[in-house]
Coordinates of C-alpha atoms in Angstrom, one line a residue:
M1 CA -19.4 5.3 -34.3
K2 CA -21.7 3.1 -31.5
L3 CA -20.7 2.8 -28.8
A4 CA -21.6 0.3 -25.3
I5 CA -20.5 2.1 -22.3
I6 CA -20.9 -0.8 -19.6
A7 CA -20.9 0.7 -16.6
G8 CA -20.2 0.0 -12.4
N9 CA -19.5 2.3 -9.9
G10 CA -17.5 5.0 -9.2
R11 CA -17.1 8.4 -11.4
F12 CA -15.6 6.5 -14.1
P13 CA -18.5 6.2 -16.1
F14 CA -19.5 9.8 -16.5
L15 CA -15.8 10.5 -17.6
V16 CA -15.8 8.5 -20.2
L17 CA -19.6 9.0 -21.0
D18 CA -18.3 12.3 -21.2
A19 CA -15.1 11.8 -23.5
A20 CA -17.1 9.5 -25.7
R21 CA -19.4 12.6 -26.5
S22 CA -16.6 15.0 -27.4
L23 CA -15.6 12.2 -30.0
G24 CA -19.0 11.8 -31.0
H25 CA -19.9 9.0 -30.0
H26 CA -23.1 8.1 -30.4
I27 CA -24.1 6.2 -27.1
T28 CA -25.3 2.9 -25.5
I29 CA -24.9 3.4 -21.7
I30 CA -25.9 -0.3 -19.5
G31 CA -25.9 0.3 -15.8
I32 CA -25.4 -2.3 -13.8
K33 CA -28.1 -1.8 -10.7
E34 CA -26.7 -3.5 -7.9
E35 CA -23.2 -1.2 -8.5
A36 CA -24.0 1.8 -10.9
S37 CA -25.8 5.6 -9.0
T38 CA -28.4 6.4 -10.8
E39 CA -26.9 9.6 -11.5
L40 CA -27.0 8.0 -14.4
E41 CA -30.1 8.8 -15.7
A42 CA -29.1 12.5 -15.0
A43 CA -26.2 11.9 -17.3
A44 CA -27.2 9.7 -19.7
A45 CA -30.5 12.7 -20.5
G46 CA -27.7 15.5 -22.3
P47 CA -27.3 16.7 -24.5
P48 CA -26.7 14.4 -26.4
K49 CA -29.2 12.0 -25.0
A50 CA -27.7 8.4 -24.2
D51 CA -29.5 5.6 -24.4
L52 CA -29.5 3.8 -20.8
H53 CA -30.6 0.2 -19.5
W54 CA -31.0 -1.0 -15.9
V55 CA -29.7 -4.4 -16.4
S56 CA -28.2 -7.4 -13.5
I57 CA -25.3 -8.8 -11.9
G58 CA -26.2 -12.0 -14.1
H59 CA -28.7 -10.9 -16.6
L60 CA -26.6 -11.7 -19.0
G61 CA -29.2 -12.8 -21.9
T62 CA -30.3 -9.3 -21.0
F63 CA -26.8 -7.3 -21.2
L64 CA -26.4 -9.4 -24.6
K65 CA -29.7 -8.8 -26.3
I66 CA -30.2 -5.2 -25.3
L67 CA -26.1 -5.5 -27.1
K68 CA -27.6 -6.5 -30.4
D69 CA -31.2 -4.9 -30.7
A70 CA -28.7 -1.6 -30.4
G71 CA -26.3 -2.7 -33.3
I72 CA -23.3 -1.9 -30.7
R73 CA -19.6 -3.6 -32.2
T74 CA -17.8 -1.9 -30.2
A75 CA -17.8 -1.1 -25.8
V76 CA -16.3 -0.1 -22.2
M77 CA -16.1 -1.6 -19.0
A78 CA -16.5 1.2 -16.9
G79 CA -16.2 1.6 -13.3
Q80 CA -15.5 -1.7 -10.6
V81 CA -18.0 -4.5 -10.6
K82 CA -17.0 -5.8 -6.9
H83 CA -16.2 -9.4 -7.3
V84 CA -17.6 -10.3 -3.4
K85 CA -21.3 -9.8 -5.7
I86 CA -20.8 -13.1 -7.5
F87 CA -21.7 -14.5 -4.2
G88 CA -25.3 -12.9 -4.4
I89 CA -26.3 -12.8 -7.9
V90 CA -29.1 -14.8 -9.0
P91 CA -27.5 -15.7 -12.9
D92 CA -29.5 -16.5 -15.7
M93 CA -29.1 -19.3 -18.3
T94 CA -26.6 -17.3 -19.9
A95 CA -24.7 -16.5 -16.7
M96 CA -25.0 -20.3 -14.8
G97 CA -23.6 -21.7 -18.1
L98 CA -20.7 -20.0 -18.3
M99 CA -19.1 -20.4 -15.4
L100 CA -20.7 -23.9 -15.1
R101 CA -17.6 -23.6 -17.8
L102 CA -15.4 -21.5 -15.2
P103 CA -12.6 -23.7 -13.2
S104 CA -12.0 -21.4 -10.9
K105 CA -14.2 -18.2 -10.8
N106 CA -11.8 -15.2 -9.9
T107 CA -12.1 -12.0 -12.0
D108 CA -9.7 -12.7 -15.1
A109 CA -12.1 -15.7 -15.7
L110 CA -14.8 -13.8 -14.7
I111 CA -14.4 -11.3 -16.7
G112 CA -12.7 -12.6 -19.6
A113 CA -15.3 -15.5 -20.1
V114 CA -17.4 -13.1 -20.6
A115 CA -15.2 -10.8 -22.8
D116 CA -15.3 -14.0 -25.1
L117 CA -18.5 -14.3 -24.7
M118 CA -19.3 -10.5 -26.1
R119 CA -16.9 -11.0 -29.0
E120 CA -18.1 -14.5 -29.9
H121 CA -21.8 -11.9 -30.3
G122 CA -20.1 -8.9 -32.2
V123 CA -18.8 -7.3 -29.6
E124 CA -15.1 -6.6 -28.7
L125 CA -14.5 -4.7 -25.9
L126 CA -11.8 -1.5 -25.9
N127 CA -8.6 -0.3 -23.6
S128 CA -10.1 0.1 -20.5
A129 CA -8.2 3.6 -20.0
Q130 CA -8.6 4.6 -24.2
F131 CA -10.3 8.3 -23.1
L132 CA -9.0 8.8 -20.6
E133 CA -5.2 8.5 -20.6
P134 CA -4.7 11.9 -19.6
M135 CA -5.2 10.4 -16.8
L136 CA -2.5 7.5 -16.0
A137 CA 0.6 8.3 -14.3
R138 CA 3.1 8.7 -15.5
P139 CA 6.9 7.1 -14.3
G140 CA 8.7 9.2 -11.5
L141 CA 8.0 11.0 -8.9
L142 CA 4.1 12.7 -8.8
S143 CA 4.4 14.6 -5.1
E144 CA 6.6 17.4 -2.7
R145 CA 8.0 14.5 -0.6
V146 CA 10.8 11.9 -2.4
P147 CA 10.8 8.7 -0.1
T148 CA 13.4 8.3 2.2
A149 CA 16.2 5.5 1.8
D150 CA 14.1 3.1 3.9
E151 CA 10.6 3.6 2.2
H152 CA 13.1 3.2 -0.8
K153 CA 13.8 0.0 0.3
D154 CA 9.7 -1.3 1.8
L155 CA 8.8 -0.3 -2.2
E156 CA 11.3 -2.4 -3.4
F157 CA 10.3 -5.6 -1.1
G158 CA 6.7 -4.4 -2.0
Y159 CA 6.9 -4.5 -5.8
R160 CA 8.2 -8.5 -5.6
M161 CA 5.6 -9.3 -3.2
A162 CA 2.7 -7.2 -5.0
D163 CA 4.0 -9.0 -8.8
A164 CA 3.1 -12.1 -7.0
I165 CA -0.3 -11.8 -5.4
A166 CA -1.1 -9.5 -9.0
G167 CA 0.6 -11.9 -10.9
L168 CA -2.5 -15.5 -8.6
D169 CA -5.2 -12.2 -9.4
I170 CA -5.7 -12.6 -5.6
G171 CA -5.3 -8.1 -5.2
Q172 CA -3.4 -6.3 -6.4
T173 CA -2.7 -4.2 -3.8
I174 CA 0.1 -4.5 -0.4
A175 CA 0.7 -3.0 3.4
V176 CA 5.0 -3.1 3.7
K177 CA 5.7 -1.7 7.0
H178 CA 10.1 -1.9 7.8
Q179 CA 9.7 -4.3 5.0
A180 CA 7.5 -6.6 6.2
V181 CA 4.7 -7.3 4.5
V182 CA 1.6 -6.1 7.1
A183 CA -2.1 -6.4 5.2
V184 CA -2.5 -7.9 1.8
E185 CA -5.4 -7.8 -0.8
A186 CA -8.3 -9.3 -1.8
M187 CA -11.7 -8.9 -2.9
E188 CA -12.2 -6.2 -0.4
G189 CA -10.3 -3.6 -1.8
T190 CA -7.9 -0.5 -1.7
D191 CA -8.5 1.7 0.6
E192 CA -10.2 -1.0 3.0
T193 CA -6.8 -3.0 3.6
I194 CA -5.2 1.0 4.0
A195 CA -7.2 1.6 6.9
R196 CA -6.5 -2.1 8.4
A197 CA -2.9 -1.5 7.9
G198 CA -2.9 1.5 10.0
H199 CA -5.3 -0.9 12.4
L200 CA -2.4 -2.8 12.6
A201 CA 1.3 -1.3 12.0
G202 CA 0.6 2.4 13.3
D203 CA 2.2 5.0 11.8
G204 CA 4.9 4.9 8.8
V205 CA 3.1 1.8 6.6
T206 CA 4.1 2.1 2.5
I207 CA 1.2 1.0 0.0
V208 CA 2.1 -0.4 -3.1
K209 CA -0.8 -0.4 -5.7
V210 CA 0.8 -2.6 -8.6
A211 CA -0.9 -3.9 -12.0
K212 CA -1.5 -6.9 -12.8
P213 CA 2.3 -8.9 -14.8
K214 CA -0.7 -9.5 -17.8
Q215 CA -3.0 -6.1 -16.8
D216 CA -5.8 -6.6 -19.9
M217 CA -5.9 -3.4 -20.5
R218 CA -10.5 -4.2 -21.3
F219 CA -11.1 -4.6 -17.4
D220 CA -9.7 -4.3 -13.7
L221 CA -7.6 -1.2 -14.3
P222 CA -5.8 0.7 -10.6
I223 CA -7.3 3.1 -10.5
V224 CA -6.4 5.7 -7.8
G225 CA -8.3 9.1 -6.1
L226 CA -8.8 11.4 -3.2
A227 CA -10.1 9.1 -1.4
T228 CA -7.8 6.6 -1.8
I229 CA -4.9 9.8 0.2
Q230 CA -8.0 10.5 2.9
A231 CA -7.5 6.2 3.1
M232 CA -3.6 7.1 3.5
R233 CA -4.3 10.0 5.8
V234 CA -6.6 8.4 8.5
A235 CA -4.1 5.6 8.8
G236 CA -0.5 7.4 8.7
A237 CA 1.3 5.7 5.1
K238 CA 3.3 7.4 4.2
V239 CA 3.9 6.7 0.3
L240 CA 2.3 5.3 -2.3
S241 CA 3.4 3.5 -5.1
I242 CA 1.1 3.1 -8.4
D243 CA 2.8 1.6 -11.4
A244 CA 3.1 4.4 -14.8
G245 CA 0.9 4.4 -17.8
K246 CA -1.2 1.0 -16.2
T247 CA -3.1 3.1 -12.9
L248 CA -5.7 6.2 -13.6
I249 CA -5.7 8.9 -10.8
F250 CA -8.6 10.3 -10.6
D251 CA -9.5 13.8 -8.9
R252 CA -5.8 14.5 -10.8
D253 CA -6.0 17.8 -8.8
A254 CA -7.3 17.1 -5.0
F255 CA -5.5 14.1 -5.1
F256 CA -1.6 15.5 -5.3
A257 CA -3.2 18.8 -3.3
S258 CA -4.0 16.4 -0.7
A259 CA -1.3 13.4 -0.1
N260 CA 1.0 17.5 -0.5
D261 CA -0.5 19.2 2.1
A262 CA -0.5 15.1 4.3
G263 CA 3.6 14.7 3.3
I264 CA 2.9 11.5 1.7
A265 CA 5.3 10.4 -1.1
V266 CA 3.7 9.3 -4.8
V267 CA 5.2 7.6 -6.9
G268 CA 4.8 6.4 -10.3
R269 CA 6.3 2.9 -11.0
P270 CA 8.6 2.6 -14.7
L271 CA 6.7 -1.0 -16.3
G272 CA 9.4 -1.9 -19.2
P273 CA 6.9 -3.6 -21.9
P274 CA 5.1 -6.4 -21.1

């Protein structure tokens, strides 16, 4: 099957590329110039070789032409495109027309509109995690340390707050201490939110990272990794909650080794059916 990998930043594109190759897909990579690593050049060389194209954010017409010329009918978004980048893009006519039709420019609206446009051109976006299902968080206690009773209270409080901001597409991470919200994620990202929480409240902060209530598994999935734990260690944060079945954990061995070494409790919040 022909598959396009739309590559943003981080390791996500490389992991999807390896998994898709193992399944025998013929791969076209579309790297977002402002986000994707130049190391994609070497990765695309194979074996087997993958076609690689670079496209700037906002050049939606070029993006669609690449898909058409390659005969692509299925694609996967892998890697983040930071939302703040929309303030500096120079859109082509296709992107301009798309943006003018949108009542808001939040993540769901922008990427959802691109997905709809791709479907109009005969390309279906796949679940972003379907090639990496073993990396999805499982429910329950994931670390050696169990959260204390007070930390459980912060978690329960934090879930209500985090679900609310995620439902409004503000962000997916909040920091809580003594059942008070310390920091709320917006466009800056999880690690920066954790750092701000440590600066504001010191040791003992609880971090709650959630999926959106109606999470579209095709894009914008919650991801944590070793960098998340490193940010927590610096900030003195002691608990991390992630949503089971909806959150990808990168660098799993190093992630859990670092968490356990620092005495950070990691839990997977079980979610019911949507």
